[in-house]
Tab-separated table of C-alpha atoms in Angstrom:
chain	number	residue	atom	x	y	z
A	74	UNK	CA	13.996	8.304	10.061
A	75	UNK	CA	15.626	5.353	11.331
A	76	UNK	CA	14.520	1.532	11.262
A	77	UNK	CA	17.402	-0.342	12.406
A	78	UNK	CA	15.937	-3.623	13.163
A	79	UNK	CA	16.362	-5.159	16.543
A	80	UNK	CA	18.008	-8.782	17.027
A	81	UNK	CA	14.490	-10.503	15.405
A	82	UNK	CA	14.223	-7.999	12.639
A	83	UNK	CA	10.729	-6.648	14.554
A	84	UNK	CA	9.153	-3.442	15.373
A	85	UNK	CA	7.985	-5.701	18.710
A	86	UNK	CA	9.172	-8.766	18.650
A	87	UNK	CA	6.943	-11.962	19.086
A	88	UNK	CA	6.433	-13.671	22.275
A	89	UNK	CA	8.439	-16.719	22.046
A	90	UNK	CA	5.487	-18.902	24.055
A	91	UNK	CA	1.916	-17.480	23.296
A	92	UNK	CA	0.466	-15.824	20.441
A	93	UNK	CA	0.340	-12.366	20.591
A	94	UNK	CA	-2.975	-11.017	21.792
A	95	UNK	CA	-4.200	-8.806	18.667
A	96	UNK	CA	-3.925	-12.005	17.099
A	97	UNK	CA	-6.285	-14.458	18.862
A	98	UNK	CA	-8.597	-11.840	18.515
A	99	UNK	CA	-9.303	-12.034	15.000
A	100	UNK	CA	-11.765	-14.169	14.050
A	101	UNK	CA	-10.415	-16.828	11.614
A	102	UNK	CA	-11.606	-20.248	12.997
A	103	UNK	CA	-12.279	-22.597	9.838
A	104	UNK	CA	-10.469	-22.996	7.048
A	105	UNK	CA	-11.867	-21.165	3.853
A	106	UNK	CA	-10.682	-24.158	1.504
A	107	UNK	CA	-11.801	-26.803	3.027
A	108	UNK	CA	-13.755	-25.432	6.382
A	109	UNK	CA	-12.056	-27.577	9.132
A	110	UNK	CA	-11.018	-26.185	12.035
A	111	UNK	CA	-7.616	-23.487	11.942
A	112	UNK	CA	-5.077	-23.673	14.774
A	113	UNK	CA	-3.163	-20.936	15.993
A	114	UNK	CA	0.869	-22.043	15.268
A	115	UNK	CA	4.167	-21.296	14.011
A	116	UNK	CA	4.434	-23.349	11.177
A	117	UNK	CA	8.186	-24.868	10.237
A	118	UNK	CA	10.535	-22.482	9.302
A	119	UNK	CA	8.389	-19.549	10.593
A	120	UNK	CA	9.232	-16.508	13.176
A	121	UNK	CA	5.410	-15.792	13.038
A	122	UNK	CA	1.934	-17.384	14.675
A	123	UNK	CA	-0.040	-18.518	11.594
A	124	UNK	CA	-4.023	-19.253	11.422
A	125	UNK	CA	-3.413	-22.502	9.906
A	126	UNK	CA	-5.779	-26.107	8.530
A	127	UNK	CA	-5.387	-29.021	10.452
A	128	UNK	CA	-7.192	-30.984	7.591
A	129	UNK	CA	-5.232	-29.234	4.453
A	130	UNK	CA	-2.704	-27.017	5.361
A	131	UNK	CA	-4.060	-23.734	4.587
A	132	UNK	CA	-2.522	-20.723	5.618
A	133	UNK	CA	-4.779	-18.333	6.654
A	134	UNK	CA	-2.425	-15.050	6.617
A	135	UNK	CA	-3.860	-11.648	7.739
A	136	UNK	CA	-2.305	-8.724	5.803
A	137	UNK	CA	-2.870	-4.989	5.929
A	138	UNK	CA	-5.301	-3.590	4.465
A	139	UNK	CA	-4.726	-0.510	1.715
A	140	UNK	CA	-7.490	2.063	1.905
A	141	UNK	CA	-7.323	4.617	-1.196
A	142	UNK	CA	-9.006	8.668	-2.226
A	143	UNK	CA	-8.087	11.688	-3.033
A	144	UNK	CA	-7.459	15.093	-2.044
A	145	UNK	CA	-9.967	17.082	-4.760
A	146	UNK	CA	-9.282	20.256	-6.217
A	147	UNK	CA	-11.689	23.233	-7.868
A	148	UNK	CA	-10.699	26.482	-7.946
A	149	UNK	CA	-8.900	26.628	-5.055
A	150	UNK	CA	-10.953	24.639	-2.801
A	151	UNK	CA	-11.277	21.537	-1.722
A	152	UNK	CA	-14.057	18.814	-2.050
A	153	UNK	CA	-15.117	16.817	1.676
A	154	UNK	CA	-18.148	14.744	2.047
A	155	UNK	CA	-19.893	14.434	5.084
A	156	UNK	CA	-20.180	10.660	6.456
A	157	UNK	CA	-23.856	9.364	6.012
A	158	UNK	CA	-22.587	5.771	7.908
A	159	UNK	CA	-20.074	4.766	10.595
A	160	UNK	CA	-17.741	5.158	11.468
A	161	UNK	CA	-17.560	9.125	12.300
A	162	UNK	CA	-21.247	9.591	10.824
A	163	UNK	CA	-21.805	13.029	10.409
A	164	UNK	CA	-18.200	14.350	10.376
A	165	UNK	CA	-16.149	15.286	7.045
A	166	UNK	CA	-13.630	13.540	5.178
A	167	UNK	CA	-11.807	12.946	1.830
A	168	UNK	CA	-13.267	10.510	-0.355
A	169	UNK	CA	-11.450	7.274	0.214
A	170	UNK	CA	-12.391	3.533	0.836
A	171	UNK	CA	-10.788	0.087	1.069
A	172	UNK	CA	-8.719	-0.621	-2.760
A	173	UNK	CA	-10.341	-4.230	-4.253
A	174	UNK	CA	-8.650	-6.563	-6.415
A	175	UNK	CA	-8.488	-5.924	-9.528
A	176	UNK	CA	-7.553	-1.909	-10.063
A	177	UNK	CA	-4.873	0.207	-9.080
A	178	UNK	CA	-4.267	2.907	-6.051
A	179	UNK	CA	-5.090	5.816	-8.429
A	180	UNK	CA	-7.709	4.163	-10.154
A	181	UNK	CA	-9.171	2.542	-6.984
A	182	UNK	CA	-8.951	6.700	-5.520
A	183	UNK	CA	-10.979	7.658	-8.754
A	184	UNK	CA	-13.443	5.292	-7.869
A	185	UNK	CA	-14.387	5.586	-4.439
A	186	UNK	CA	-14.417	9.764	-5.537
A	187	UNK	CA	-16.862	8.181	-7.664
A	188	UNK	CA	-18.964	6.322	-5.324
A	189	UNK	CA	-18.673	9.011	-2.565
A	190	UNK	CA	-19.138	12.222	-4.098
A	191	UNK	CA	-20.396	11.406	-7.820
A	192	UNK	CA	-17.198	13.390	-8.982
A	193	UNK	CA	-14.623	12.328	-11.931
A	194	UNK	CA	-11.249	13.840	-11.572
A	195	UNK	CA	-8.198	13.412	-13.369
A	196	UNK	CA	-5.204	11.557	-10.701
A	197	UNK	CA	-2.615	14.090	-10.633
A	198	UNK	CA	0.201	12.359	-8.277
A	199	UNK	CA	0.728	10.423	-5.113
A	200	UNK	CA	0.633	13.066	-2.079
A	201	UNK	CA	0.878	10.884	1.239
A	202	UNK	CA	1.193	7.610	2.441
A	203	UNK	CA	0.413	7.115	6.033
A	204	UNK	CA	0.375	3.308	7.889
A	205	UNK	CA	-2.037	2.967	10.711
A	206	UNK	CA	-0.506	-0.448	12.258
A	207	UNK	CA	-2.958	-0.531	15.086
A	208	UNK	CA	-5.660	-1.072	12.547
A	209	UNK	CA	-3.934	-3.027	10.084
A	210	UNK	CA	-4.203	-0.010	7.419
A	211	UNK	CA	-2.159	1.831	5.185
A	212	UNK	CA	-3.490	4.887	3.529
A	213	UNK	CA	-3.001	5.972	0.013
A	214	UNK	CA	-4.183	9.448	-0.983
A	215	UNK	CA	-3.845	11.268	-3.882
A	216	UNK	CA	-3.886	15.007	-5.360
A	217	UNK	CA	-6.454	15.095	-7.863
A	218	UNK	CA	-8.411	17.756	-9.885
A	219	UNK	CA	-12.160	17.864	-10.460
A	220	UNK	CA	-12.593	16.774	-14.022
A	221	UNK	CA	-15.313	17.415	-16.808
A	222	UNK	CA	-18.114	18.133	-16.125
A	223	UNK	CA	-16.956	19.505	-12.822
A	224	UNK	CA	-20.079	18.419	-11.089
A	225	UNK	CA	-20.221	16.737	-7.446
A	226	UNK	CA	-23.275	15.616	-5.396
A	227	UNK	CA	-23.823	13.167	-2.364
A	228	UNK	CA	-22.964	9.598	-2.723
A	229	UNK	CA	-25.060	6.997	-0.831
A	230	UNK	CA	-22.387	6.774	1.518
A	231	UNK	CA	-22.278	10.705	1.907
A	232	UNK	CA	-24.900	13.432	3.537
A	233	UNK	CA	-23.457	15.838	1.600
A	234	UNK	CA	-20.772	16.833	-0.449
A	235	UNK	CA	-19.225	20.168	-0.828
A	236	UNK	CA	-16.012	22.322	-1.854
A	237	UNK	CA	-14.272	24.173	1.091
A	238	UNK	CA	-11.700	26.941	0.607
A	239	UNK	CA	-8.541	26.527	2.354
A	240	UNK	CA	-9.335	28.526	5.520
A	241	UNK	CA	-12.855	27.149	5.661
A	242	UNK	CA	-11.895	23.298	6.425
A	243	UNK	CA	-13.943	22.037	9.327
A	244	UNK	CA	-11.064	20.574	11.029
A	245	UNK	CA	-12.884	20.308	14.099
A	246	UNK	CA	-15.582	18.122	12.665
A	247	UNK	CA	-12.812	15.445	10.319
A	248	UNK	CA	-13.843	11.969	10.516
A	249	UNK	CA	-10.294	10.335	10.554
A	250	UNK	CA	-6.585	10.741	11.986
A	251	UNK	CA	-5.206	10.461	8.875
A	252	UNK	CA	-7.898	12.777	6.770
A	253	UNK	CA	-6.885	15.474	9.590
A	254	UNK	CA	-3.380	14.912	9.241
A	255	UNK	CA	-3.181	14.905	5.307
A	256	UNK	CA	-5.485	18.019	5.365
A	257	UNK	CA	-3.199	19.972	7.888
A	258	UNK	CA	0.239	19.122	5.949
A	259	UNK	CA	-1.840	20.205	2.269
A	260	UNK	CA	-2.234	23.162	3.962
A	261	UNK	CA	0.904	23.942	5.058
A	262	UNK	CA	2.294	23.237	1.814
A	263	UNK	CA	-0.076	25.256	-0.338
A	264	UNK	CA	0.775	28.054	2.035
A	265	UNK	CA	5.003	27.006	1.444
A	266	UNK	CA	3.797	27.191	-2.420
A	267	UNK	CA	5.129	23.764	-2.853
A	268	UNK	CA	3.795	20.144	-2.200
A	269	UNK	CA	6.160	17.371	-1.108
A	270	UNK	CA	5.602	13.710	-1.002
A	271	UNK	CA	4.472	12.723	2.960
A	272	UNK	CA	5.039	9.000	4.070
A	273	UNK	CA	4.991	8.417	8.054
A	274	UNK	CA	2.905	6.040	10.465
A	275	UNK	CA	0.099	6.626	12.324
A	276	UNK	CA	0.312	5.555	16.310
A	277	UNK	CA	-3.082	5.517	17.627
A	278	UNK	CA	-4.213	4.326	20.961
A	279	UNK	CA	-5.983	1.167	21.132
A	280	UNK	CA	-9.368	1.508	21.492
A	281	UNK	CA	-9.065	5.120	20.996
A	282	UNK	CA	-12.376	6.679	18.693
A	283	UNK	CA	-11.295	7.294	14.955
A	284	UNK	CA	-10.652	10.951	15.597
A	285	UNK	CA	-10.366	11.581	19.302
A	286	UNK	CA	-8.046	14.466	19.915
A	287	UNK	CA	-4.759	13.081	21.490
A	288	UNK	CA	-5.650	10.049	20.145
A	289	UNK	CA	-3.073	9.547	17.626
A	290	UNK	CA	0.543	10.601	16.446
A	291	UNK	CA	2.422	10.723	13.461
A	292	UNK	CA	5.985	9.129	13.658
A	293	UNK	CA	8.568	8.247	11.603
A	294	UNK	CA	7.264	11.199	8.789
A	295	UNK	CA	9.466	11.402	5.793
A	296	UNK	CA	8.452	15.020	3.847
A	297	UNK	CA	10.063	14.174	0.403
A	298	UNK	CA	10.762	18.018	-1.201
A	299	UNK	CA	9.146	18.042	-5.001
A	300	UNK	CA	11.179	19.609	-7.262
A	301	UNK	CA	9.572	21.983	-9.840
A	302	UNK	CA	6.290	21.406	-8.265
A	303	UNK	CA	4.526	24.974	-7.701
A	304	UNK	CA	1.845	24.523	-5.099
A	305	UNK	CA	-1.459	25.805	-6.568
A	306	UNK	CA	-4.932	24.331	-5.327
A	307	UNK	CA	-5.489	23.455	-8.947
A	308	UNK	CA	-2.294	23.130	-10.660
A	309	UNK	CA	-0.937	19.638	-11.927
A	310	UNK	CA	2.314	20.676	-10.744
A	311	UNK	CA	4.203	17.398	-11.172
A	312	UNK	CA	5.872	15.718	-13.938
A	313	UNK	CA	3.798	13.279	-15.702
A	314	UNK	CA	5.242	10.501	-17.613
B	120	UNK	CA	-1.518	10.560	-16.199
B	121	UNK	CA	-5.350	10.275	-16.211
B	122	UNK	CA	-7.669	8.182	-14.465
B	123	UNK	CA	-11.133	9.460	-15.388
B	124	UNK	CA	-13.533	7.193	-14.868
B	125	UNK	CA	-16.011	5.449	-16.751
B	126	UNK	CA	-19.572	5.471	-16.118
B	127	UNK	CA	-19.008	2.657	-13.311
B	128	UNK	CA	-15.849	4.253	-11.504
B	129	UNK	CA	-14.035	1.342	-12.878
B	130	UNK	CA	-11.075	0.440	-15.125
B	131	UNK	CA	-13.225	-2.609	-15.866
B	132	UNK	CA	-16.752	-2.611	-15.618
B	133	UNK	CA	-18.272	-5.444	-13.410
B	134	UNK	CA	-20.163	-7.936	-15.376
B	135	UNK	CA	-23.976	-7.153	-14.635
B	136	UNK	CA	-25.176	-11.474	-14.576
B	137	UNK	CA	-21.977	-13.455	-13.480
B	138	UNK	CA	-19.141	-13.294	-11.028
B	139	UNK	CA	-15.873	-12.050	-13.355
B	140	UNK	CA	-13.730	-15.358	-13.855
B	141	UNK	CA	-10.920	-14.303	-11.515
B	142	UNK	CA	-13.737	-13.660	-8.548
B	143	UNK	CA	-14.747	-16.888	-9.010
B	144	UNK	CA	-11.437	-19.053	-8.982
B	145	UNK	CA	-10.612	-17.460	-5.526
B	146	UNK	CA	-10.737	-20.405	-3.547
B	147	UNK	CA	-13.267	-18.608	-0.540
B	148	UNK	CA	-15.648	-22.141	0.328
B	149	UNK	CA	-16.141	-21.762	3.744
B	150	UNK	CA	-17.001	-19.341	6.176
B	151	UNK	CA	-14.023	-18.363	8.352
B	152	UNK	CA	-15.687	-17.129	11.456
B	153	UNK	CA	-18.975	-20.413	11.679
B	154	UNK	CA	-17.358	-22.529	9.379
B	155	UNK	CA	-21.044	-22.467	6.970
B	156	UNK	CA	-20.814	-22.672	2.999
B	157	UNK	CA	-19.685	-19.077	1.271
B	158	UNK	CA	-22.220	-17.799	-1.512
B	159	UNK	CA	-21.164	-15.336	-4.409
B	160	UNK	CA	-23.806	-12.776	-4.413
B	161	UNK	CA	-24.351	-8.586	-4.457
B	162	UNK	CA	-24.937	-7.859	-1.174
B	163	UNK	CA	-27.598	-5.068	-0.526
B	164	UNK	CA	-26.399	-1.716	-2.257
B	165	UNK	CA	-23.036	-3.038	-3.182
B	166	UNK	CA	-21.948	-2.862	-6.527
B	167	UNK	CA	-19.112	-5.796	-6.188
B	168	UNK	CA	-20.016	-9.754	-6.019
B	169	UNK	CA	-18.935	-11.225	-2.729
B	170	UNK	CA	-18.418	-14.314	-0.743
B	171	UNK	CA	-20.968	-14.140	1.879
B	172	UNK	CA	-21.883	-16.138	4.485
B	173	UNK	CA	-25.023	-17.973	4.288
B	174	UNK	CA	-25.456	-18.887	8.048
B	175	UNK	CA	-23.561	-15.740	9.982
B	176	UNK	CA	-23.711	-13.103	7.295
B	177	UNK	CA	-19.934	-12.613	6.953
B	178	UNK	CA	-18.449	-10.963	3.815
B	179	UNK	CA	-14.795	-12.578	2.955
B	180	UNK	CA	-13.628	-9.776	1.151
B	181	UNK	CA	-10.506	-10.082	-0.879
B	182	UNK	CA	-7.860	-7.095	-0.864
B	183	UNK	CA	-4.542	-6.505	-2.804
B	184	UNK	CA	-1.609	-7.391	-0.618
B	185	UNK	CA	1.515	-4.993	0.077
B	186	UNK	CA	5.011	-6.470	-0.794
B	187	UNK	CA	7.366	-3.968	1.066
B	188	UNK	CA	11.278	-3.757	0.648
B	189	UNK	CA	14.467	-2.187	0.039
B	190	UNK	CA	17.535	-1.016	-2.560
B	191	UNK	CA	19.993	-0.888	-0.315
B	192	UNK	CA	23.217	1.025	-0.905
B	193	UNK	CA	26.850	1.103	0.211
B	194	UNK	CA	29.576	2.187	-1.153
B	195	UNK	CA	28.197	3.164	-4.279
B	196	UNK	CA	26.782	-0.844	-4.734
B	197	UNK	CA	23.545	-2.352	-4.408
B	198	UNK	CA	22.348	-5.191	-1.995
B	199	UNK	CA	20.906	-8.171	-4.459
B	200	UNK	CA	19.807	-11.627	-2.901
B	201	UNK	CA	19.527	-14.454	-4.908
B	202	UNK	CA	16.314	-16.796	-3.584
B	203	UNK	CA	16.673	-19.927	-2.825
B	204	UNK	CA	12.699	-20.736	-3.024
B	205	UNK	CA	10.620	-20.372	-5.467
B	206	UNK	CA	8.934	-18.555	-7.673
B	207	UNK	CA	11.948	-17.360	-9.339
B	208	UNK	CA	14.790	-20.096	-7.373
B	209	UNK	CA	18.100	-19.006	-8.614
B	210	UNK	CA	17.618	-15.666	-9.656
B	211	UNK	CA	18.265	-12.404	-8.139
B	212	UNK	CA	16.006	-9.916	-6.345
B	213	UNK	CA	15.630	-6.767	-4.138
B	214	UNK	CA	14.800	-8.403	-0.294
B	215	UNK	CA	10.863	-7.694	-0.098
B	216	UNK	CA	8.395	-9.869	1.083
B	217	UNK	CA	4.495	-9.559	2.614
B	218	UNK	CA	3.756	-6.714	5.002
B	219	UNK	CA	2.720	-7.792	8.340
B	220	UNK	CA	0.409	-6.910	11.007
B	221	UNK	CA	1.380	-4.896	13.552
B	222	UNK	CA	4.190	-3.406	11.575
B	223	UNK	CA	4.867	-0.356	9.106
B	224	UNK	CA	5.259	-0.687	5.345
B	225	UNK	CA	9.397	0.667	6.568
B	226	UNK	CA	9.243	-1.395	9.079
B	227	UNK	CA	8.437	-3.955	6.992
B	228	UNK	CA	10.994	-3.438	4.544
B	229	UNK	CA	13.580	-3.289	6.875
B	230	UNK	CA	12.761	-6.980	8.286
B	231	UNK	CA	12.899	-8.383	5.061
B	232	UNK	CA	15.875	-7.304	4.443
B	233	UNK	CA	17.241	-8.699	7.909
B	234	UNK	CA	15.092	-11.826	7.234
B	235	UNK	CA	16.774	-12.557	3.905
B	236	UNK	CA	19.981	-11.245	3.726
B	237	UNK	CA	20.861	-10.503	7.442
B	238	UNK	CA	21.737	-7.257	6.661
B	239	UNK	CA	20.642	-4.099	9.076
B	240	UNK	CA	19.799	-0.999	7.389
B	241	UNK	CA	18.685	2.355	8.044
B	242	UNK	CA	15.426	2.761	5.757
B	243	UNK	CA	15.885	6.496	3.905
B	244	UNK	CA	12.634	7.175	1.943
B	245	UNK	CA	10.561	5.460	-0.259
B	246	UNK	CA	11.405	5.422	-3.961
B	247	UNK	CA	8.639	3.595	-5.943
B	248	UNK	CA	4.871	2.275	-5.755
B	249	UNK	CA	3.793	-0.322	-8.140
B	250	UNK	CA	0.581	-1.547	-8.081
B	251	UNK	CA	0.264	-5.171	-10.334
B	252	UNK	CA	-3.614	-5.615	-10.165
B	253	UNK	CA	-3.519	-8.767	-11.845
B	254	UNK	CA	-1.502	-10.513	-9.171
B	255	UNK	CA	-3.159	-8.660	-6.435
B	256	UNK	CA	-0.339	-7.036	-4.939
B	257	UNK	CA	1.053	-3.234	-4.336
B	258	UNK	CA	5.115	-3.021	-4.037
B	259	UNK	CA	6.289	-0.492	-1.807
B	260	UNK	CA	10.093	-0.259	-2.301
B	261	UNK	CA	12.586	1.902	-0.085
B	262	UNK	CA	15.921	3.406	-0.814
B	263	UNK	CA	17.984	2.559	2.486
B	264	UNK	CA	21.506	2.294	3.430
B	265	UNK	CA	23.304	-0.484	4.871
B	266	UNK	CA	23.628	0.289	8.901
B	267	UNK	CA	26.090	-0.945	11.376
B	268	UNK	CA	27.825	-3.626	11.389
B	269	UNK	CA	27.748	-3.434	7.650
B	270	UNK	CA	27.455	-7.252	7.407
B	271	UNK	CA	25.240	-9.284	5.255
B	272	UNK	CA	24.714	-13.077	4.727
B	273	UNK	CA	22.531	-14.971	3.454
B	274	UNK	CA	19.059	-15.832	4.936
B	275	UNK	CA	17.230	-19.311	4.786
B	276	UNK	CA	15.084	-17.526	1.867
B	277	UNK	CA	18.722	-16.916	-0.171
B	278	UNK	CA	21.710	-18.896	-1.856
B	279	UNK	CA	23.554	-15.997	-2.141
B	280	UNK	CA	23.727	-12.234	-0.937
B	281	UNK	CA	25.894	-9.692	-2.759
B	282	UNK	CA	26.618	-5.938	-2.970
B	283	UNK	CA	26.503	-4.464	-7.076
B	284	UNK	CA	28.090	-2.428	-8.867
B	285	UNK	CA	25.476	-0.470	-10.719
B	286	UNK	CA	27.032	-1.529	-13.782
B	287	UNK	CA	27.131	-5.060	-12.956
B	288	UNK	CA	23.327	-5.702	-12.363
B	289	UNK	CA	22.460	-9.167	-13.436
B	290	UNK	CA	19.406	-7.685	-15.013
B	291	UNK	CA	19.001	-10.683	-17.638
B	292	UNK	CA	18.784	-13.045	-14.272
B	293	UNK	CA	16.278	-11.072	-12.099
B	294	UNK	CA	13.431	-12.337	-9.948
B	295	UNK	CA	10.532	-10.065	-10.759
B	296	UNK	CA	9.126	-6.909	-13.213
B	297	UNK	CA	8.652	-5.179	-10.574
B	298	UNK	CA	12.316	-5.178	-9.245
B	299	UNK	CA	13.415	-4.820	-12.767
B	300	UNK	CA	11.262	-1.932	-13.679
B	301	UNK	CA	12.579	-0.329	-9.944
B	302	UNK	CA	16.646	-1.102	-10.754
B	303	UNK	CA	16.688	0.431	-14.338
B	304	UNK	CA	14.881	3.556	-13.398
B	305	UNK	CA	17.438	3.795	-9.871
B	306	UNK	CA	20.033	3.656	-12.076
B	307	UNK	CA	18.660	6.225	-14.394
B	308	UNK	CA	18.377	8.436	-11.720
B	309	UNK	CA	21.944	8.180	-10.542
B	310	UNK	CA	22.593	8.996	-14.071
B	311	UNK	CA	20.655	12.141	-13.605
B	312	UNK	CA	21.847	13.010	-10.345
B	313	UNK	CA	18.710	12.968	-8.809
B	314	UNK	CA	16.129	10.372	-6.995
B	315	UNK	CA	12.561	10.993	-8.315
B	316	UNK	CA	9.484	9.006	-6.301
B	317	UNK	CA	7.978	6.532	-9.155
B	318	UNK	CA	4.497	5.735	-8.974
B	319	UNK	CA	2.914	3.113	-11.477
B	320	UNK	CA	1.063	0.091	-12.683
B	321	UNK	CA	2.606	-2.952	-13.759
B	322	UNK	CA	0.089	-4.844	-16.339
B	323	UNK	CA	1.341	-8.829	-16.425
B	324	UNK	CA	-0.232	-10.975	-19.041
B	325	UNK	CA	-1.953	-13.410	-16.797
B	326	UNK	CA	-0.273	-16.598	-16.554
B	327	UNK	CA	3.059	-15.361	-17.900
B	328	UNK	CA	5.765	-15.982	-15.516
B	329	UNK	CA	7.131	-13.962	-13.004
B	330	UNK	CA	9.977	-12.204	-15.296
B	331	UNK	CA	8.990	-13.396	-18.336
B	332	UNK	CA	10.439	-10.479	-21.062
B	333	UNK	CA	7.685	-8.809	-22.687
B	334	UNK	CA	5.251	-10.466	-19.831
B	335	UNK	CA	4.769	-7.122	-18.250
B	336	UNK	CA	4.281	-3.097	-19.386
B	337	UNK	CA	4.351	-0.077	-16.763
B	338	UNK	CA	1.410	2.266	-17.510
B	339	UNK	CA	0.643	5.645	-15.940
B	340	UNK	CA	4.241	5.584	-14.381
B	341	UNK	CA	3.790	9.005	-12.240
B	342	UNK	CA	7.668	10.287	-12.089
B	343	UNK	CA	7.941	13.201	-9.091
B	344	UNK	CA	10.931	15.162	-9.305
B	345	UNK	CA	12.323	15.648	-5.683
B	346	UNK	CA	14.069	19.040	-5.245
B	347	UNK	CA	17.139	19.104	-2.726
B	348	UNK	CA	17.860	15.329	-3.380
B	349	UNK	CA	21.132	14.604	-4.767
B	350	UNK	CA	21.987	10.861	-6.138
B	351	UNK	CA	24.315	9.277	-4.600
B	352	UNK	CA	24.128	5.806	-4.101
B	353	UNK	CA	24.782	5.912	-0.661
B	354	UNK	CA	23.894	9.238	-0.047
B	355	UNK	CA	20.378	10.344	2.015
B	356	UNK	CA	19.391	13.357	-0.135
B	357	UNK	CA	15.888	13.834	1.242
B	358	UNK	CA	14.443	15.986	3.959
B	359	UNK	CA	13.524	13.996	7.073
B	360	UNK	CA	11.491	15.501	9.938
């Protein structure tokens, strides 16, 4: 892929007058330090509009947002809960929710398997890392294998939880863009009998529901070949250090 | 590497009675959105303390930042900046800086780099993933190459901007663990011949500084072997679609 800057070093470069729109719209009107009023400016030395204190001089920067889980495996199949809140209520998805302070991606994957599905696994590697710039995230997920005692049950976030062979996936009932797109490339890899690292961005239309068909597009995908890496629903398959 | 959980889902269990000290000296007073006094609380079926809003209800969650930047090669060197701002004034780094909005993590990367060394590059793949939970932050670093014009200078973030031997890495004067950890392992892997994609933790002790030797360890470092990908240090050994 190629990401030759333009002039300004931007994917779209900032209006030189106005802030851009997506901007005033987010809601960040008093300062969190010191709660006076915030002003939308460029602050010295800056290319970028900045939330910033009138009173103090707080900063109030807005930063994308990582949201971690993991692709589970069991004998071959694959664990999806069904969504018991919205977004996408009632549709399937990998277990995944916003990383917190404090932890780390894999850890913060283990977790929200934890929350969603009531399921420990062991972290087995990195698998795909898609951005989604429209909504300020970037997805983390994870290949990961059920661990002891190999149980799984609905999370107070989930309906229900459950392990689906390959061919069974309910791709026509996925929550999200990127659980759809992760799912389809696992796929195709298991069925290549080797997994390789996916990184790409995530173009979706604004306004656009979280999995509308045509909604979305994947640019920009870099499919990093594994070496050594045999492709087994359950295997490890990667060189732990 | 393993990350089963505990009981909680957690690396570190949440303190049942108090806030945990670093929740606490996050300076989150005021409500952003009405501008009313933030309280620490649980809110209803959460299992995380957070500043909430006594007046609107808003929740001022707090979320690890992404740092997102580049090795770039040409010629067999490395592109090193030396910052002119502090932390770290003086000593020399990889250009990376905070994701935006509205941008991709590559994207990202490649501004930086144009933002501190004026230096256009084509971004390749990504190389390595630290998370350092005690800072907050997740690096994402790329392997790119320098891109036409093949000029570089520095930017108003950098004294100095200069291309490396691999032998002639300044390691005793760099800027941070994490772009320490990420130059000895690229180096190790043009020793090898081959890129792998390094996953890890970086675990600081807290108020140590920045690069402070023996200030940091990398724990369940995740080392994939790519297949295909042949070192060279300007060379783009991976499979792009």
């Amino acid at each position: 892929m190629s990401t030759e800057p333009t002039a300004s070093g931007h994917e779209a470069a900032s209006p030189a007058v106005d802030p851009p729109a997506w901007l005033q719209r987010i809601k960040s009107n008093y300062c969190r330090v010191c709660g006076s009023p915030l002003k939308l400016l460029k602050p010295d030395g800056e290319r970028e509009w900045r939330h910033v204190c009138g009173s103090c001089g707080y900063v109030d920067y807005h930063n994308p947002k990582l949201v971690v889980g993991c692709i589970v495996e069991h004998e071959g199949k694959i664990l999806l809960c069904r969504r018991a809140i919205e977004p996408c209520r009632g549709l399937w998805t990998l277990p995944a929710g916003f990383m917190e302070l404090n932890e780390s991606t894999a850890a913060g994957a283990a977790r929200e398997t934890w929350e969603e599905a009531n399921a420990a696994v062991k972290v087995l590697a990195p698998y795909a890392h898609w951005d989604i710039p429209v909504i300020g995230q970037a997805y983390i997920l994870f290949r990961a294998a059920l661990a002891p005692p190999y149980t799984f049950s609905s999370g107070s976030e989930s309906l229900e939880v459950a392990l689906f062979a390959p061919e069974s996936i309910p791709f026509d009932q996925l929550a999200f863009s990127s659980v759809s797109i992760t799912l389809r490339l696992y796929l195709e890899d298991l069925r290549a009998g080797t997994f390789r690292l996916h990184h790409g961005v995530i173009d979706k239309r604004p306004g656009s529901q979280p999995n509308d068909p045509g909604a979305f597009v994947v640019r920009d995908h870099m499919a990093l070949e594994l070496g050594g890496a045999s492709a087994t629903a359950a295997g490890p398959g990667v060189q732990e250090q």
